[in-house]
Amino acid sequence: MINDSRALRDLPVIAVGIIIATIPLEISKLFLPAFGSANLVDGRVASSVDFARLAILLLLGLVVAARQGAMAIVPRGTLSGLIAAFTAVAVASVLWSEAPAATINEAIRLAFFVMGYAAIVAALDTEEAVKKAVTILEYVLFVVACAAIVQKVTGVFLWNFPLRPSGRVNLTYADPNHLGGHIALGLVLFAADREPSTSGTATRRYLMMIALLFGGGLMTGSRSSLLALLIGLMYVTVRGARLGSRWPRRVLLFVGGLVAVVFVVDVEVRDRFTTLLHAGRLGPRQKLINAGWAMYLDHPIAGVGMGAFPNVFSADYPQLFSYYGSAGVNSHTSAMTILAELGLVGIALMVAVLVSAFTRPPRLHLYRAAARRRLGLEAGLLVLVLTSQSEGRLIQDPLFWVVLALIGALDRNLRRTENGATQRIRS
């Protein structure tokens, strides 16, 4: 063990902050490996960001091991155990995969995300550290929302030129729906993890930030993100009622009012979102979902192998091609993709992970600030799960693993506090 200086105590939080802050800078659907030629359609580019993030994870692990011992970097608890089980099945699927090369690629990426999960849980070993990390995440996504508004106002589309006629912003994201989901995550965090003072100035400042987050999400033109946002805010309002906070209800009413105003004054926005009511609103997703269901029926127990969906789709189900053709993208519905690629085993483990993440530790109500923080993370996780049913990525989304890690760290610290209190009472 080495001296626990202030600089050493702060270093893990700084490293976690960098990991979180660099996620929106990644301009690729493929987090790892970060090789590939520049492609203006799907954004696949060679990126030094991935390698820098790996170096940060390594440094973070070394610091945690130096402070707490080598075993501290191995997270414990039900949530971590279920994540480990899901990861083991996903990686092992290379043994029966219909496309082993694709499965290896996805296994590397998943291993990277799970390492990040473990490093964050281990590093954020105090409630204050978790608070700082959540605050960093909130403000990073707030900046992303503001950047989306700037992109829309200036008309500068950084890449993916086919999006230009639609007017949908994407910043550095491959998919505007993915961007919209992340901004919605930021908004529900602000709604839950804030208790404004009685100062009217503070309340107005928070509402202005909420309005900017909402505006940034609206610029993406993502219908699924808007629906997920409203559901997430309702979740925060209902489950947060026991905390005695009126702030989530205010935010829900405020955002609902913004939605009504926008739909009245902006015909373009109204037309885009009302297409949800039209026949054929799923577009090519219906055929992709049908292909995923067919894969599941043909491989019901363990699926076709993680990441193998595009290859199997192209080879075995040409009759289900949509206008995406033989590109064979994933089903755009994460539940169906997991079911097709990992079968009943994989989907059962992922459901167990999510149930565990939403299962609150006992006596949480005694810690109001931590309870509000966890409520925001639960709502954010709900938003990511819902938007992934349209955008398609869940286990491939780095923020999914960050949110799980923040929940894991918060619960672990709460258990420590409770155990310490119990020991003091007994002594």
Coordinates of C-alpha atoms in Angstrom, one line a residue:
M1 CA 0.0 0.0 0.0
I2 CA 1.2 3.5 -0.7
N3 CA 0.4 6.9 0.9
D4 CA -3.2 8.0 0.2
S5 CA -2.4 11.5 -0.8
R6 CA -5.1 13.9 -2.0
A7 CA -3.8 13.8 -5.6
L8 CA -4.0 10.0 -5.5
R9 CA -7.5 10.1 -4.1
D10 CA -8.7 12.4 -6.9
L11 CA -6.9 10.6 -9.8
P12 CA -9.6 7.8 -10.1
V13 CA -12.4 10.4 -10.4
I14 CA -10.4 12.4 -12.9
A15 CA -9.8 9.2 -15.0
V16 CA -13.5 8.2 -14.8
G17 CA -14.4 11.7 -15.9
I18 CA -12.1 11.5 -18.9
I19 CA -13.6 8.1 -19.9
I20 CA -17.1 9.6 -19.7
A21 CA -16.2 12.9 -21.4
T22 CA -14.6 11.2 -24.4
I23 CA -17.5 8.9 -25.2
P24 CA -19.3 11.6 -27.3
L25 CA -16.1 12.3 -29.2
E26 CA -16.0 8.8 -30.7
I27 CA -17.1 8.9 -34.3
S28 CA -17.5 5.2 -34.8
K29 CA -20.1 2.5 -34.4
L30 CA -17.2 0.1 -33.7
F31 CA -15.5 1.0 -30.4
L32 CA -12.9 -1.8 -30.7
P33 CA -11.0 -2.7 -32.7
A34 CA -10.5 0.9 -33.9
F35 CA -9.3 0.0 -37.4
G36 CA -11.1 0.8 -40.6
S37 CA -11.0 3.1 -43.5
A38 CA -12.9 6.4 -43.3
N39 CA -16.5 5.9 -44.3
L40 CA -19.0 8.7 -44.5
V41 CA -22.0 6.4 -44.3
D42 CA -21.3 4.5 -41.0
G43 CA -18.6 6.6 -39.6
R44 CA -16.0 3.9 -39.2
V45 CA -12.6 5.5 -38.8
A46 CA -9.3 4.6 -37.2
S47 CA -9.3 6.4 -33.9
S48 CA -6.7 7.1 -31.3
V49 CA -9.5 7.8 -28.8
D50 CA -10.0 4.1 -28.2
F51 CA -6.3 3.5 -27.5
A52 CA -6.1 6.5 -25.2
R53 CA -9.2 5.2 -23.3
L54 CA -7.5 1.8 -22.9
A55 CA -4.5 3.4 -21.4
I56 CA -6.7 5.3 -19.0
L57 CA -8.4 2.1 -17.9
L58 CA -5.0 0.5 -17.3
L59 CA -3.9 3.5 -15.2
L60 CA -7.1 3.4 -13.3
G61 CA -6.8 -0.2 -12.5
L62 CA -3.2 0.3 -11.3
V63 CA -4.2 3.2 -9.0
V64 CA -7.1 1.2 -7.5
A65 CA -4.8 -1.8 -6.9
A66 CA -2.2 0.5 -5.3
R67 CA -4.8 2.0 -3.0
Q68 CA -6.9 -1.0 -2.0
G69 CA -5.0 -4.1 -3.1
A70 CA -5.2 -6.1 -6.3
M71 CA -8.5 -7.8 -5.5
A72 CA -10.2 -4.4 -5.2
I73 CA -10.5 -4.2 -9.0
V74 CA -12.7 -7.3 -9.1
P75 CA -16.3 -6.0 -8.4
R76 CA -18.6 -8.0 -6.2
G77 CA -22.3 -8.2 -5.8
T78 CA -25.3 -9.7 -7.7
L79 CA -25.2 -7.1 -10.5
S80 CA -21.5 -7.7 -11.2
G81 CA -21.9 -11.5 -11.0
L82 CA -24.7 -11.4 -13.6
I83 CA -22.7 -9.1 -15.9
A84 CA -19.8 -11.6 -15.6
A85 CA -22.1 -14.5 -16.5
F86 CA -23.6 -12.6 -19.5
T87 CA -20.1 -11.7 -20.7
A88 CA -18.9 -15.3 -20.3
V89 CA -21.8 -16.6 -22.5
A90 CA -21.3 -13.9 -25.1
V91 CA -17.6 -14.5 -25.4
A92 CA -18.0 -18.3 -25.4
S93 CA -20.5 -18.0 -28.3
V94 CA -17.5 -17.9 -30.6
L95 CA -17.4 -21.7 -30.2
W96 CA -20.8 -22.1 -32.0
S97 CA -20.9 -18.8 -33.9
E98 CA -22.0 -18.8 -37.5
A99 CA -19.5 -16.0 -38.1
P100 CA -16.5 -16.5 -35.7
A101 CA -14.6 -13.5 -36.9
A102 CA -17.5 -11.1 -36.2
T103 CA -18.0 -12.7 -32.8
I104 CA -14.3 -12.3 -31.9
N105 CA -14.6 -8.6 -32.9
E106 CA -17.6 -8.1 -30.6
A107 CA -16.0 -10.1 -27.8
I108 CA -13.1 -7.7 -27.8
R109 CA -15.4 -4.8 -27.6
L110 CA -17.6 -6.3 -24.9
A111 CA -14.5 -7.2 -22.8
F112 CA -13.4 -3.5 -23.1
F113 CA -16.8 -2.3 -21.9
V114 CA -16.8 -4.8 -19.0
M115 CA -13.3 -3.7 -18.0
G116 CA -14.5 -0.2 -17.9
Y117 CA -17.5 -1.3 -15.7
A118 CA -15.1 -3.0 -13.3
A119 CA -12.7 -0.1 -13.2
I120 CA -15.4 2.5 -12.5
V121 CA -17.0 0.4 -9.8
A122 CA -13.7 -0.1 -8.1
A123 CA -12.5 3.5 -8.5
L124 CA -15.6 5.3 -7.2
D125 CA -15.3 4.0 -3.6
T126 CA -17.0 6.9 -1.8
E127 CA -20.4 8.5 -2.2
E128 CA -18.7 11.8 -3.0
A129 CA -16.8 10.2 -5.9
V130 CA -20.0 8.8 -7.3
K131 CA -21.6 12.2 -7.0
K132 CA -18.8 13.8 -8.9
A133 CA -18.9 11.1 -11.7
V134 CA -22.7 11.5 -12.1
T135 CA -22.3 15.3 -12.2
I136 CA -19.6 14.9 -14.9
L137 CA -22.0 12.7 -17.0
E138 CA -24.8 15.2 -16.6
Y139 CA -22.8 18.2 -17.8
V140 CA -21.0 16.3 -20.6
L141 CA -24.5 15.4 -22.0
F142 CA -25.6 19.0 -21.5
V143 CA -22.7 20.2 -23.6
V144 CA -23.6 17.6 -26.2
A145 CA -27.2 18.9 -26.3
C146 CA -25.9 22.5 -26.8
A147 CA -23.6 21.4 -29.6
A148 CA -26.5 19.7 -31.3
I149 CA -28.4 23.0 -31.2
V150 CA -25.4 24.8 -32.7
Q151 CA -25.1 22.2 -35.4
K152 CA -28.7 22.6 -36.4
V153 CA -28.6 26.5 -36.3
T154 CA -25.4 26.6 -38.4
G155 CA -26.3 23.8 -40.8
V156 CA -22.8 22.3 -40.5
F157 CA -23.0 18.6 -40.7
L158 CA -19.7 17.2 -39.6
W159 CA -20.0 13.9 -41.4
N160 CA -22.5 11.4 -42.7
F161 CA -23.6 13.7 -45.6
P162 CA -26.7 11.6 -46.5
L163 CA -28.3 13.1 -43.3
R164 CA -28.0 16.6 -44.7
P165 CA -31.4 16.6 -46.6
S166 CA -33.2 15.4 -43.5
G167 CA -31.9 18.2 -41.3
R168 CA -31.2 15.7 -38.4
V169 CA -28.1 16.5 -36.4
N170 CA -25.7 13.8 -35.5
L171 CA -22.5 15.6 -34.1
T172 CA -19.9 12.8 -34.0
Y173 CA -22.4 10.0 -33.7
A174 CA -23.1 7.4 -36.3
D175 CA -26.9 7.6 -35.8
P176 CA -29.0 10.6 -34.7
N177 CA -31.2 8.2 -32.7
H178 CA -28.2 7.2 -30.6
L179 CA -27.4 10.8 -30.0
G180 CA -31.0 11.5 -29.0
G181 CA -31.0 8.7 -26.5
H182 CA -27.9 10.0 -24.8
I183 CA -29.3 13.5 -24.5
A184 CA -32.5 12.1 -23.1
L185 CA -30.4 10.2 -20.6
G186 CA -28.8 13.6 -19.5
L187 CA -32.2 15.2 -19.1
V188 CA -33.7 12.5 -16.8
L189 CA -30.5 12.7 -14.7
F190 CA -31.0 16.4 -14.3
A191 CA -34.7 15.8 -13.4
A192 CA -33.9 13.3 -10.7
D193 CA -30.6 14.3 -9.3
R194 CA -31.4 18.0 -8.6
E195 CA -33.3 19.6 -5.8
P196 CA -33.4 23.3 -6.5
S197 CA -33.1 25.7 -3.6
T198 CA -36.0 28.1 -2.9
S199 CA -34.1 30.6 -4.9
G200 CA -36.1 31.6 -8.0
T201 CA -32.8 32.2 -9.8
A202 CA -31.6 28.6 -9.2
T203 CA -34.9 27.2 -10.4
R204 CA -34.9 29.3 -13.6
R205 CA -31.3 28.3 -14.3
Y206 CA -32.2 24.6 -14.0
L207 CA -35.3 25.0 -16.2
M208 CA -33.1 26.8 -18.8
M209 CA -30.7 23.8 -18.8
I210 CA -33.7 21.4 -19.1
A211 CA -35.0 23.4 -22.1
L212 CA -31.6 23.3 -23.8
L213 CA -31.3 19.5 -23.2
F214 CA -34.8 19.1 -24.7
G215 CA -33.9 21.3 -27.6
G216 CA -30.8 19.4 -28.4
G217 CA -32.7 16.1 -28.3
L218 CA -35.4 17.6 -30.6
M219 CA -32.7 18.5 -33.2
T220 CA -31.9 14.8 -33.7
G221 CA -35.4 14.1 -35.0
S222 CA -35.4 10.9 -32.9
R223 CA -39.0 9.9 -32.3
S224 CA -38.0 7.0 -30.0
S225 CA -35.8 9.2 -27.9
L226 CA -38.7 11.6 -27.3
L227 CA -41.0 8.8 -26.2
A228 CA -38.3 7.3 -24.0
L229 CA -37.7 10.7 -22.5
L230 CA -41.3 11.2 -21.5
I231 CA -41.5 7.7 -20.1
G232 CA -38.3 8.3 -18.2
L233 CA -39.6 11.5 -16.7
M234 CA -42.8 9.8 -15.7
Y235 CA -40.7 7.1 -14.0
V236 CA -38.8 9.7 -12.1
T237 CA -41.9 11.5 -11.1
V238 CA -43.8 8.4 -9.8
R239 CA -40.9 6.7 -8.1
G240 CA -39.5 10.0 -6.8
A241 CA -42.7 10.9 -5.0
R242 CA -41.7 9.1 -1.9
L243 CA -38.6 11.3 -1.6
G244 CA -40.9 14.3 -1.2
S245 CA -39.4 16.2 -4.2
R246 CA -41.6 18.3 -6.4
W247 CA -38.8 18.9 -8.9
P248 CA -39.4 15.8 -11.1
R249 CA -43.1 16.7 -11.5
R250 CA -42.2 20.3 -12.4
V251 CA -39.7 19.0 -15.1
L252 CA -42.3 16.6 -16.5
L253 CA -44.9 19.4 -16.8
F254 CA -42.3 21.8 -18.2
V255 CA -41.1 19.3 -20.9
G256 CA -44.7 18.3 -21.7
G257 CA -45.5 22.0 -22.2
L258 CA -42.4 22.3 -24.5
V259 CA -43.6 19.3 -26.5
A260 CA -47.0 20.9 -26.9
V261 CA -45.7 24.2 -28.0
V262 CA -43.3 22.7 -30.5
F263 CA -46.0 20.5 -32.0
V264 CA -48.2 23.6 -32.5
V265 CA -45.7 26.0 -34.0
D266 CA -43.4 23.7 -36.0
V267 CA -45.1 21.8 -38.8
E268 CA -42.0 19.9 -39.8
V269 CA -41.4 18.5 -36.3
R270 CA -45.1 17.6 -36.0
D271 CA -45.1 15.8 -39.3
R272 CA -42.1 13.8 -38.4
F273 CA -43.3 12.6 -35.1
T274 CA -46.9 12.0 -36.2
T275 CA -45.5 9.4 -38.7
L276 CA -45.5 7.1 -35.7
L277 CA -49.2 6.8 -36.1
H278 CA -49.0 5.9 -39.8
A279 CA -49.1 2.4 -41.3
G280 CA -45.7 1.0 -42.0
R281 CA -44.1 3.3 -39.4
L282 CA -41.4 0.7 -38.6
G283 CA -40.0 1.0 -42.1
P284 CA -37.2 -1.6 -42.7
R285 CA -37.2 -2.5 -39.1
Q286 CA -40.1 -4.9 -39.6
K287 CA -38.2 -7.1 -41.9
L288 CA -35.1 -6.9 -39.7
I289 CA -37.1 -8.0 -36.7
N290 CA -38.6 -10.8 -38.8
A291 CA -35.1 -11.9 -39.7
G292 CA -34.1 -11.9 -36.0
W293 CA -37.1 -13.9 -35.1
A294 CA -36.3 -16.4 -37.8
M295 CA -32.7 -16.7 -36.5
Y296 CA -34.0 -17.3 -33.0
L297 CA -36.4 -20.1 -34.1
D298 CA -33.5 -21.8 -36.0
H299 CA -31.1 -21.4 -33.0
P300 CA -33.3 -21.0 -29.9
I301 CA -31.0 -22.0 -27.1
A302 CA -27.7 -20.1 -27.6
G303 CA -28.3 -18.1 -30.9
V304 CA -26.1 -17.6 -33.9
G305 CA -23.2 -16.0 -31.9
M306 CA -22.6 -12.5 -30.7
G307 CA -22.2 -10.1 -33.6
A308 CA -23.1 -12.7 -36.2
F309 CA -26.5 -11.2 -37.1
P310 CA -25.4 -9.3 -40.2
N311 CA -23.5 -12.3 -41.7
V312 CA -26.3 -14.8 -41.0
F313 CA -28.9 -12.4 -42.3
S314 CA -27.0 -11.9 -45.6
A315 CA -26.3 -15.6 -46.1
D316 CA -29.5 -17.3 -44.9
Y317 CA -32.4 -14.9 -45.1
P318 CA -32.2 -13.0 -48.4
Q319 CA -36.0 -13.1 -48.7
L320 CA -36.2 -10.7 -45.7
F321 CA -33.9 -8.0 -47.1
S322 CA -35.2 -4.5 -46.7
Y323 CA -34.0 -1.5 -48.7
Y324 CA -30.9 -1.8 -46.6
G325 CA -30.2 -4.8 -48.9
S326 CA -27.5 -7.3 -48.0
A327 CA -25.7 -4.8 -45.7
G328 CA -27.4 -6.9 -43.1
V329 CA -27.4 -4.4 -40.2
N330 CA -28.6 -5.6 -36.8
S331 CA -32.3 -5.7 -36.1
H332 CA -32.5 -2.2 -34.8
T333 CA -34.3 -3.8 -31.8
S334 CA -31.7 -4.7 -29.2
A335 CA -34.0 -7.3 -27.5
M336 CA -34.4 -9.1 -30.9
T337 CA -30.7 -8.9 -31.7
I338 CA -29.7 -10.4 -28.3
L339 CA -32.4 -13.1 -28.7
A340 CA -31.1 -14.0 -32.2
E341 CA -27.4 -13.8 -31.4
L342 CA -27.4 -15.4 -27.9
G343 CA -30.7 -17.2 -27.7
L344 CA -32.8 -17.8 -24.6
V345 CA -29.6 -18.0 -22.4
G346 CA -28.4 -14.6 -23.5
I347 CA -31.7 -12.8 -23.2
A348 CA -32.4 -14.4 -19.8
L349 CA -29.1 -13.2 -18.5
M350 CA -29.6 -9.7 -19.8
V351 CA -33.0 -9.5 -18.3
A352 CA -31.5 -10.6 -15.0
V353 CA -28.8 -7.9 -15.3
L354 CA -31.5 -5.2 -15.8
V355 CA -33.7 -6.6 -13.0
S356 CA -30.7 -6.5 -10.6
A357 CA -29.9 -2.9 -11.7
F358 CA -33.5 -1.8 -10.9
T359 CA -33.5 -3.6 -7.5
R360 CA -32.8 -1.0 -4.9
P361 CA -30.7 -1.8 -1.8
P362 CA -32.5 -1.8 1.5
R363 CA -32.9 1.4 3.6
L364 CA -32.0 3.5 0.5
H365 CA -34.8 5.9 1.6
L366 CA -32.7 6.9 4.6
Y367 CA -30.1 8.5 2.2
R368 CA -32.1 11.1 0.3
A369 CA -29.2 12.4 -2.0
A370 CA -28.1 8.9 -2.9
A371 CA -31.7 7.9 -3.5
R372 CA -32.2 10.8 -5.9
R373 CA -29.0 9.9 -7.7
R374 CA -29.9 6.3 -8.1
L375 CA -33.4 7.2 -9.3
G376 CA -31.8 9.3 -12.1
L377 CA -29.5 6.4 -13.0
E378 CA -32.5 4.0 -13.1
A379 CA -34.5 6.4 -15.3
G380 CA -31.4 6.8 -17.5
L381 CA -31.0 3.1 -17.8
L382 CA -34.7 2.8 -18.8
V383 CA -34.2 5.5 -21.5
L384 CA -31.2 3.6 -22.9
V385 CA -33.1 0.3 -23.0
L386 CA -36.2 1.9 -24.6
T387 CA -34.2 3.8 -27.3
S388 CA -32.2 0.7 -28.1
Q389 CA -35.4 -1.0 -29.2
S390 CA -35.4 1.5 -32.2
E391 CA -31.8 2.4 -32.6
G392 CA -30.5 -1.1 -32.0
R393 CA -27.5 -0.8 -29.7
L394 CA -27.6 -1.7 -26.0
I395 CA -24.6 -3.9 -25.0
Q396 CA -22.6 -1.9 -27.7
D397 CA -23.4 1.4 -26.1
P398 CA -20.6 2.6 -23.8
L399 CA -23.0 4.7 -21.7
F400 CA -25.0 1.6 -20.9
W401 CA -22.0 0.2 -19.1
V402 CA -21.2 3.5 -17.5
V403 CA -24.7 3.8 -16.0
L404 CA -24.5 0.2 -14.8
A405 CA -21.1 0.9 -13.2
L406 CA -22.4 4.0 -11.4
I407 CA -25.4 2.0 -10.0
G408 CA -22.9 -0.7 -8.9
A409 CA -20.6 1.8 -7.2
L410 CA -23.5 3.6 -5.5
D411 CA -24.9 0.4 -4.1
R412 CA -21.5 -0.9 -3.0
N413 CA -20.8 2.3 -1.1
L414 CA -24.3 2.2 0.5
R415 CA -23.7 -1.4 1.7
R416 CA -20.4 -0.3 3.2
T417 CA -22.1 2.6 5.0
E418 CA -24.9 0.3 6.3
N419 CA -22.4 -2.4 7.4
G420 CA -20.3 0.2 9.2
A421 CA -23.4 1.6 11.0
T422 CA -24.4 -2.0 12.0
Q423 CA -21.0 -2.7 13.4
R424 CA -21.0 0.5 15.4
I425 CA -24.4 -0.3 16.9
R426 CA -23.2 -3.8 17.9
S427 CA -20.0 -2.5 19.4

